XYZ file of N, CA and C in Angstrom:
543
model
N 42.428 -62.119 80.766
C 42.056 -63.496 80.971
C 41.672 -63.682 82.444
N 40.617 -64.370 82.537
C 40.278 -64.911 83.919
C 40.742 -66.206 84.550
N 40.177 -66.606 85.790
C 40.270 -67.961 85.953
C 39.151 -68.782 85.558
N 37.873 -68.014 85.260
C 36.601 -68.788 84.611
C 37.252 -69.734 83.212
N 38.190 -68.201 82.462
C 37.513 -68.213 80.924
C 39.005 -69.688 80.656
N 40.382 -69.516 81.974
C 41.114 -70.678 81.947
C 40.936 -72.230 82.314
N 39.514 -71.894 83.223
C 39.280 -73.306 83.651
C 38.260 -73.479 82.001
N 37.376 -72.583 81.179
C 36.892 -73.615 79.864
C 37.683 -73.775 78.731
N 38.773 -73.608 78.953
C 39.613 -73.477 77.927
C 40.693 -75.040 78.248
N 41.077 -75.174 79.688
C 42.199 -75.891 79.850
C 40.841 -77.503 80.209
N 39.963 -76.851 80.770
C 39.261 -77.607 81.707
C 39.329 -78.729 82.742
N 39.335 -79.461 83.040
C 39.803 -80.430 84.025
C 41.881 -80.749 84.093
N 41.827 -80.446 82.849
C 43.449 -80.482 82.888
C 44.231 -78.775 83.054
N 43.497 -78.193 83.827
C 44.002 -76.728 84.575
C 45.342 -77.157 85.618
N 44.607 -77.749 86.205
C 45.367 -78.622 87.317
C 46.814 -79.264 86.888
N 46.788 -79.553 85.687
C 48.056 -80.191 85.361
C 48.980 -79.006 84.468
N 48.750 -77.909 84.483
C 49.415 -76.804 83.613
C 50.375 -76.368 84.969
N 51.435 -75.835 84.679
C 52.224 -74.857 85.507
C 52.197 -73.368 84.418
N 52.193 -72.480 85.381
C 51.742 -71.085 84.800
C 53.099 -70.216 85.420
N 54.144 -69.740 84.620
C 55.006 -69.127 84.923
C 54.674 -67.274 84.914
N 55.210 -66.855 85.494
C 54.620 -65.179 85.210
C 56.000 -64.121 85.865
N 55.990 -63.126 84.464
C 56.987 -62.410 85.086
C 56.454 -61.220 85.586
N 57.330 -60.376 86.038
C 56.526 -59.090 87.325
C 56.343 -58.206 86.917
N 57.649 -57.113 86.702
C 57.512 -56.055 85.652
C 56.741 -55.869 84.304
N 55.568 -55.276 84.222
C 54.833 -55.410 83.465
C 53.745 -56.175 83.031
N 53.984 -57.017 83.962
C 52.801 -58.582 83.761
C 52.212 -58.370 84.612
N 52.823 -58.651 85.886
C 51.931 -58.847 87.167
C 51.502 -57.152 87.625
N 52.558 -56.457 87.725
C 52.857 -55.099 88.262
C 53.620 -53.749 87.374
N 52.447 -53.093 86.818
C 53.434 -51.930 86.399
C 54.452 -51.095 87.059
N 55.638 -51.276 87.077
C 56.780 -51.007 87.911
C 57.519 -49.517 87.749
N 57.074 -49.166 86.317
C 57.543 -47.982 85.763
C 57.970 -46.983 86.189
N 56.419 -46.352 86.534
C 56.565 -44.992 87.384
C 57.397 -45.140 88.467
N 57.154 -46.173 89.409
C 57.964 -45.985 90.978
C 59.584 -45.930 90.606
N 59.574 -46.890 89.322
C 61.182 -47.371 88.830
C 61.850 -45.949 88.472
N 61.294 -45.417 87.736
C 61.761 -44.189 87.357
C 61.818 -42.963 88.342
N 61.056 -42.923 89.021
C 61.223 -41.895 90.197
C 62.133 -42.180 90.991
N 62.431 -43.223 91.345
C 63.359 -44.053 92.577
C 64.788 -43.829 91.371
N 65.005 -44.342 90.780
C 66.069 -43.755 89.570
C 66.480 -42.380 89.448
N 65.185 -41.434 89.207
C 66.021 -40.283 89.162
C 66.167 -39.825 90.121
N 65.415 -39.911 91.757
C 65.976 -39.225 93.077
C 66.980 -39.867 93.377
N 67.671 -40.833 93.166
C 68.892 -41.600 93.284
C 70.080 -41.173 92.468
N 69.765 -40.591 91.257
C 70.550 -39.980 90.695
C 71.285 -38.631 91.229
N 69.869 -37.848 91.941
C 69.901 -37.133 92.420
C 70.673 -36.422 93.667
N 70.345 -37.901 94.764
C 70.803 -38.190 95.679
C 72.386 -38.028 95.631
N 73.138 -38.910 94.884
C 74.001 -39.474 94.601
C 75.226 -38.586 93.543
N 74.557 -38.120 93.162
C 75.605 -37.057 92.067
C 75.097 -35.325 91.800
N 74.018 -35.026 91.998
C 73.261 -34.470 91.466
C 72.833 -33.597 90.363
N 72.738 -34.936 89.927
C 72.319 -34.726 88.084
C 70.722 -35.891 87.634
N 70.623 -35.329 86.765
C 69.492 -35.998 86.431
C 69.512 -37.506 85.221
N 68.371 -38.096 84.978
C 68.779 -39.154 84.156
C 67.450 -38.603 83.074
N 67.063 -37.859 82.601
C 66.086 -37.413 81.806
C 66.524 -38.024 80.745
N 67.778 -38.037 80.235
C 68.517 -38.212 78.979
C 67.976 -39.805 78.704
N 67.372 -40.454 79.770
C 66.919 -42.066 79.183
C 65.851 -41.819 78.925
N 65.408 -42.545 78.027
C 63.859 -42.627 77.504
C 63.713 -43.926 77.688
N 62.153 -44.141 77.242
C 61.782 -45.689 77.909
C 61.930 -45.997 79.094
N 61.304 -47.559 79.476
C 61.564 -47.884 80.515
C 62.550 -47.961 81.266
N 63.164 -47.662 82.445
C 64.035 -47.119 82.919
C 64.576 -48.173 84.473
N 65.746 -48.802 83.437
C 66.095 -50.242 84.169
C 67.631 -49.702 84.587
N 67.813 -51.033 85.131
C 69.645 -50.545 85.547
C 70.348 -50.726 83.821
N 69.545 -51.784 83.157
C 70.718 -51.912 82.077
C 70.807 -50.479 81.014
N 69.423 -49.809 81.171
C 69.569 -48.084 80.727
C 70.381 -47.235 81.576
N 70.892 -47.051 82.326
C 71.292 -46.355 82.665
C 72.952 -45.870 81.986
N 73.087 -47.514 81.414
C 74.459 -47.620 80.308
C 74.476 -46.070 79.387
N 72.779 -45.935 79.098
C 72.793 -44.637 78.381
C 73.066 -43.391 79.058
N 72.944 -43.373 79.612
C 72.888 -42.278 80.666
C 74.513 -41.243 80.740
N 74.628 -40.821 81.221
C 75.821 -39.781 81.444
C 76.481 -39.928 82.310
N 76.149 -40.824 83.493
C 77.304 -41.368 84.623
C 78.049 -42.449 84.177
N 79.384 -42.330 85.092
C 80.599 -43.027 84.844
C 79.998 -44.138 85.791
N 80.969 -45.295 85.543
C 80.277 -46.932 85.975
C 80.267 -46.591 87.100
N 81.384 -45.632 87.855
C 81.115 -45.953 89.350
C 79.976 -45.012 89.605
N 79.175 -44.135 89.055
C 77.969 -43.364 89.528
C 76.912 -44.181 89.504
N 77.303 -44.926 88.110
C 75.857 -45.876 87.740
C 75.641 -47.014 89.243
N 76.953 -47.192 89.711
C 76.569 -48.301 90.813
C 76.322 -47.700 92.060
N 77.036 -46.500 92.319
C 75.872 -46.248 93.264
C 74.683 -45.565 93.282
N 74.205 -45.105 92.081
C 72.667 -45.090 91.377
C 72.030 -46.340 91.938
N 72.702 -47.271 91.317
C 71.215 -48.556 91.259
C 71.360 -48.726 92.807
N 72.923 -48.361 94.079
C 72.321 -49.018 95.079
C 71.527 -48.146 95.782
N 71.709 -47.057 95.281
C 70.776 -45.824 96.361
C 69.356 -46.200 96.013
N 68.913 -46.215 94.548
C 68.131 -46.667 93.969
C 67.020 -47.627 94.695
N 67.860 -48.648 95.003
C 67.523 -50.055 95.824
C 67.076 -49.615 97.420
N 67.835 -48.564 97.855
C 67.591 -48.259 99.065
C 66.200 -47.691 99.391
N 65.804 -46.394 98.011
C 64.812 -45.684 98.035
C 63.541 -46.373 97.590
N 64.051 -47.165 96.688
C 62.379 -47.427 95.941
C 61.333 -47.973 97.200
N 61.024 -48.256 98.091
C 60.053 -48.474 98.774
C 59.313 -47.086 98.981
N 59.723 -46.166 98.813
C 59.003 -45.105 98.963
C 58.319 -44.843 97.705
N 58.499 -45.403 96.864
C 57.605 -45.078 95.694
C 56.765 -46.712 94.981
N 56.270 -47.117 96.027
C 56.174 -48.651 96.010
C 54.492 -48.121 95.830
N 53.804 -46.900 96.102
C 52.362 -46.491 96.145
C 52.442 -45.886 94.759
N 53.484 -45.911 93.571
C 53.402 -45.350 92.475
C 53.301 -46.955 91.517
N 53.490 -47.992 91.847
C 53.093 -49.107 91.158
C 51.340 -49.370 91.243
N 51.319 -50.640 90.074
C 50.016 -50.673 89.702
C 49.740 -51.822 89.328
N 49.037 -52.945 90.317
C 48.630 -54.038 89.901
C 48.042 -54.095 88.938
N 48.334 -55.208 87.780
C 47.454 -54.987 86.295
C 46.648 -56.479 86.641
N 45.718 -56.826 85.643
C 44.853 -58.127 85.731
C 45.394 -59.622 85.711
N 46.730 -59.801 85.265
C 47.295 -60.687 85.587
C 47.536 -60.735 87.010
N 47.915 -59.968 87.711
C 48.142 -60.107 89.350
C 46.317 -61.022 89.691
N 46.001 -60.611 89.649
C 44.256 -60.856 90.037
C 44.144 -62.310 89.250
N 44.717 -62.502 88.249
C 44.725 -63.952 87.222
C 45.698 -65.080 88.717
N 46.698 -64.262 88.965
C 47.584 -64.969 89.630
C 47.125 -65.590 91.038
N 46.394 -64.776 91.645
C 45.602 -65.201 92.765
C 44.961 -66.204 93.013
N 44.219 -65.879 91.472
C 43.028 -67.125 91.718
C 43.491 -68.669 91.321
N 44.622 -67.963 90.473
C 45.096 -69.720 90.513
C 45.830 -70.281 91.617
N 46.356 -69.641 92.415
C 47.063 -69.615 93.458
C 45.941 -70.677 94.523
N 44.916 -69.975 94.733
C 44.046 -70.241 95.076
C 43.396 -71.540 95.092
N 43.321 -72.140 93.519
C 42.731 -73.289 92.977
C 44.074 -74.094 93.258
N 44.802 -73.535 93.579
C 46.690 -74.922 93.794
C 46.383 -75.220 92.919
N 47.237 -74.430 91.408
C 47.510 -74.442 90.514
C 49.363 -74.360 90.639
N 49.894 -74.629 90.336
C 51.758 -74.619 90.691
C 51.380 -73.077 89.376
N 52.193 -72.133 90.320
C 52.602 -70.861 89.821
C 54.103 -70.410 90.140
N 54.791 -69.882 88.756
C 55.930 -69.709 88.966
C 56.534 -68.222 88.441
N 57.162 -67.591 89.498
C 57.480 -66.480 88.984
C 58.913 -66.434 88.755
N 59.161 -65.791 87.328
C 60.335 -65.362 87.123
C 60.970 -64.219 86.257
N 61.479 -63.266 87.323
C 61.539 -61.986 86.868
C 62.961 -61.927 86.491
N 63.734 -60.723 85.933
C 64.740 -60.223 85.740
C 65.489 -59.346 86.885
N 64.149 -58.957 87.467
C 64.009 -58.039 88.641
C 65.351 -58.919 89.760
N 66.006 -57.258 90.710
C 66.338 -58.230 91.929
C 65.797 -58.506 92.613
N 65.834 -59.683 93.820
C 65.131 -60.199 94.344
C 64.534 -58.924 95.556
N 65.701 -58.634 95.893
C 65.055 -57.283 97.048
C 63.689 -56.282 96.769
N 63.940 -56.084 95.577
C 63.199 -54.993 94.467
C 61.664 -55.560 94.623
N 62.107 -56.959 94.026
C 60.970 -57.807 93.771
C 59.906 -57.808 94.918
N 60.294 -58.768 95.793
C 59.949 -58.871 96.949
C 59.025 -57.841 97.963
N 59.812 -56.590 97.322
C 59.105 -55.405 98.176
C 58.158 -55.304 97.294
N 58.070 -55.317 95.944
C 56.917 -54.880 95.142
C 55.470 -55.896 95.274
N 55.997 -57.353 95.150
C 55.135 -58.542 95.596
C 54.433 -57.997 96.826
N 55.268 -58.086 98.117
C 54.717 -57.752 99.051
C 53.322 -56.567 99.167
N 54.147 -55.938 98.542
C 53.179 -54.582 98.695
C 51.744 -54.905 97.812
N 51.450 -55.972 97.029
C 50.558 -55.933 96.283
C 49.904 -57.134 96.414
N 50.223 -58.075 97.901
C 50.188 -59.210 98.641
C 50.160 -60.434 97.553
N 51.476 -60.064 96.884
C 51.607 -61.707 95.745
C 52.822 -62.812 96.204
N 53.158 -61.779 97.287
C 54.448 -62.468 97.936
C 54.658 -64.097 97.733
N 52.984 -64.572 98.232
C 53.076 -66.111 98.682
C 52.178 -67.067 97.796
N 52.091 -66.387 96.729
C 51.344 -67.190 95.709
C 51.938 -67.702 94.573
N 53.077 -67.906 94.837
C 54.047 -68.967 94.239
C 54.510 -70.299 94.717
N 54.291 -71.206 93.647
C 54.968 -72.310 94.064
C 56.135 -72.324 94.019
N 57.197 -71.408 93.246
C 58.281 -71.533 93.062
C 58.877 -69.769 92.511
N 59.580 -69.125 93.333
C 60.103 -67.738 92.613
C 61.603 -67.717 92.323
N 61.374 -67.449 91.501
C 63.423 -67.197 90.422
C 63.363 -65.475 89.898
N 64.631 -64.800 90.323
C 65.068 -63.538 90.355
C 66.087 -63.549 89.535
N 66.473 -62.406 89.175
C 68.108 -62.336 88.610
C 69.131 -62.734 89.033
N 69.543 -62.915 90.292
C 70.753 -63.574 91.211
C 70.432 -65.059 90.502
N 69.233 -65.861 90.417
C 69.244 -66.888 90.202
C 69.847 -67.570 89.006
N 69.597 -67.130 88.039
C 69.641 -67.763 87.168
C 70.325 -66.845 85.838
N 70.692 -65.560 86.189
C 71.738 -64.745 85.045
C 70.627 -64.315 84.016
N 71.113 -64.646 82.532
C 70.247 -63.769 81.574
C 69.313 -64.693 81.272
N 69.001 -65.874 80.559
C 67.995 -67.036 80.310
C 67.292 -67.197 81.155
N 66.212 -66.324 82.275
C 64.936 -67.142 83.152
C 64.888 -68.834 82.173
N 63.980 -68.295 81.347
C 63.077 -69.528 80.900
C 64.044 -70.872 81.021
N 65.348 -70.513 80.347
C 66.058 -71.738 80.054
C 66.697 -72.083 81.311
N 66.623 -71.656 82.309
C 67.331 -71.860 83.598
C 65.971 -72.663 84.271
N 64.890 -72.147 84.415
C 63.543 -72.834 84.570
C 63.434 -74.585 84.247
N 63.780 -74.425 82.838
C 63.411 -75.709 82.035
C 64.382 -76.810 82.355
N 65.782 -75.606 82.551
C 67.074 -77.247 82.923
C 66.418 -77.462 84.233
N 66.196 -76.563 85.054
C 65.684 -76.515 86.642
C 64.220 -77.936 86.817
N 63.573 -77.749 85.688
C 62.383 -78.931 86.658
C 61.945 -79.868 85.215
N 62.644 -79.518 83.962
C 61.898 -80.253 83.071
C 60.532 -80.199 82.586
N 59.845 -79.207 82.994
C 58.558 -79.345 82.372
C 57.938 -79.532 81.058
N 57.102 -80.679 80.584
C 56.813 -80.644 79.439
C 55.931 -79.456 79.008
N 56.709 -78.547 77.859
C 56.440 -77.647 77.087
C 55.246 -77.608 76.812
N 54.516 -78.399 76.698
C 52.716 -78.501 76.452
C 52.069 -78.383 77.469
N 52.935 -77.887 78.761
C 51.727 -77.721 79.940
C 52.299 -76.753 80.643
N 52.972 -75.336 79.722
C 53.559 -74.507 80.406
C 52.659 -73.399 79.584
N 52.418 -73.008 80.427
C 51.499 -71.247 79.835
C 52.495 -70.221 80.608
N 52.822 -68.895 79.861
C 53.787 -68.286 80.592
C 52.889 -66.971 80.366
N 52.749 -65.820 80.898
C 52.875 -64.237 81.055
C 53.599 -63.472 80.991
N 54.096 -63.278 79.934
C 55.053 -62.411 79.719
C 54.951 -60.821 78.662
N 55.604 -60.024 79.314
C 55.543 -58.552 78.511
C 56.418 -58.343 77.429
N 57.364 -58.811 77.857
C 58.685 -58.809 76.668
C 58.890 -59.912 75.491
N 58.833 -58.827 74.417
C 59.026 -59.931 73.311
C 59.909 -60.618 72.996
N 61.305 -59.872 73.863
C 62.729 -60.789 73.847
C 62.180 -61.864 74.836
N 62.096 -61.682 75.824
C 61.419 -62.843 76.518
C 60.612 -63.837 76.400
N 60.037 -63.567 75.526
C 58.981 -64.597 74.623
C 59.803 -64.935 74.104
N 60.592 -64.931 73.322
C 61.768 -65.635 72.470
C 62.553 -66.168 73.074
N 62.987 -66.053 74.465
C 63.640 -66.710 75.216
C 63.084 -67.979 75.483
N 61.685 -67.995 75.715
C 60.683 -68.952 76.309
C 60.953 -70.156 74.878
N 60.522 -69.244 73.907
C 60.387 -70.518 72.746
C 61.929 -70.836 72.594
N 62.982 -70.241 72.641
C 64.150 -71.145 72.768
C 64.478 -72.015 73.646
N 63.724 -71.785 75.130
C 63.879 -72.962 75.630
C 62.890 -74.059 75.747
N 62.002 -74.164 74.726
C 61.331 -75.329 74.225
C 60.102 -74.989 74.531
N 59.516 -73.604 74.800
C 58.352 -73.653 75.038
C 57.402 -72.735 74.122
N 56.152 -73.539 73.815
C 55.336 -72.967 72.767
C 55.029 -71.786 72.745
N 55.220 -71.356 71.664
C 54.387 -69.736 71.431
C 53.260 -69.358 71.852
């Protein structure tokens, strides 16, 4: 989607939409760097590997994994320490470029990831989306419900919320907290 094909679609009432967008996967493929920064942290830290996870490769996988809770925590913080070095293995996708231009037009844009904010931040940065929010919410913020933490947060009527999202649990989150499919 563009900003052309959103301004003939919404048209003069663009302006009155708020556009929420989450990071991982929407804005920024996070994967590769996530997973490399994961397993040299593993590495780092115990030295053993995390091959044994498949899929995307988050802190809440690592539950699968073969370290005891206290490895897993200092996994994710070494983790946290390293990933900037693999911040050139992420990959702006076309929503980032969607995000700009509305940014641009002062359109109210809102990001809200699962991501931590540190994580986040460095990845934004690096892909200069840092400041094209009207409003950013992280995991510290608001626990497991983004959307529904969003909605108690500003009230927006549900008919003028367009969201970006990768996850289909997350989409389900969205429509539980009152917002259209």
């Amino acid at each position: 989607m563009t900003i052309d094909e959103l301004k003939n679609f919404f048209g003069d009432d663009l302006y009155n939409h708020v556009f929420i967008f989450d990071m991982d996967g929407t804005l920024v493929n996070t994967d590769i760097a996530n997973r490399m920064a994961y397993q040299q942290a593993a590495k780092n830290v115990c030295q053993c590997s995390l091959f044994n996870v498949v899929g995307r490769m988050t802190r809440d996988s690592l539950r699968y994994s073969r370290l005891s809770p206290e490895e897993e925590t200092l996994v994710v913080e070494e983790k946290q320490r390293i990933y900037p070095k693999y911040l050139d293995k992420t990959l702006l996708l076309p929503a980032g470029k969607l995000l700009k231009d509305l940014h641009d037009e002062g359109c109210t844009t809102i990001l809200a990831t699962k991501a931590n904010k540190q994580r986040a931040l460095q990845t934004l940065q690096y892909h200069h989306l840092d400041n094209c929010f009207t409003h950013q919410y992280f995991q510290e913020d608001f626990g497991t419900d983004k959307y529904q933490y969003i909605q108690s947060t500003h009230g927006f009527d549900p008919d003028y919320v367009y969201i970006f999202e990768d996850s289909d649990a997350e989409v389900e989150e969205a429509v539980n907290a009152g917002f259209q499919r």
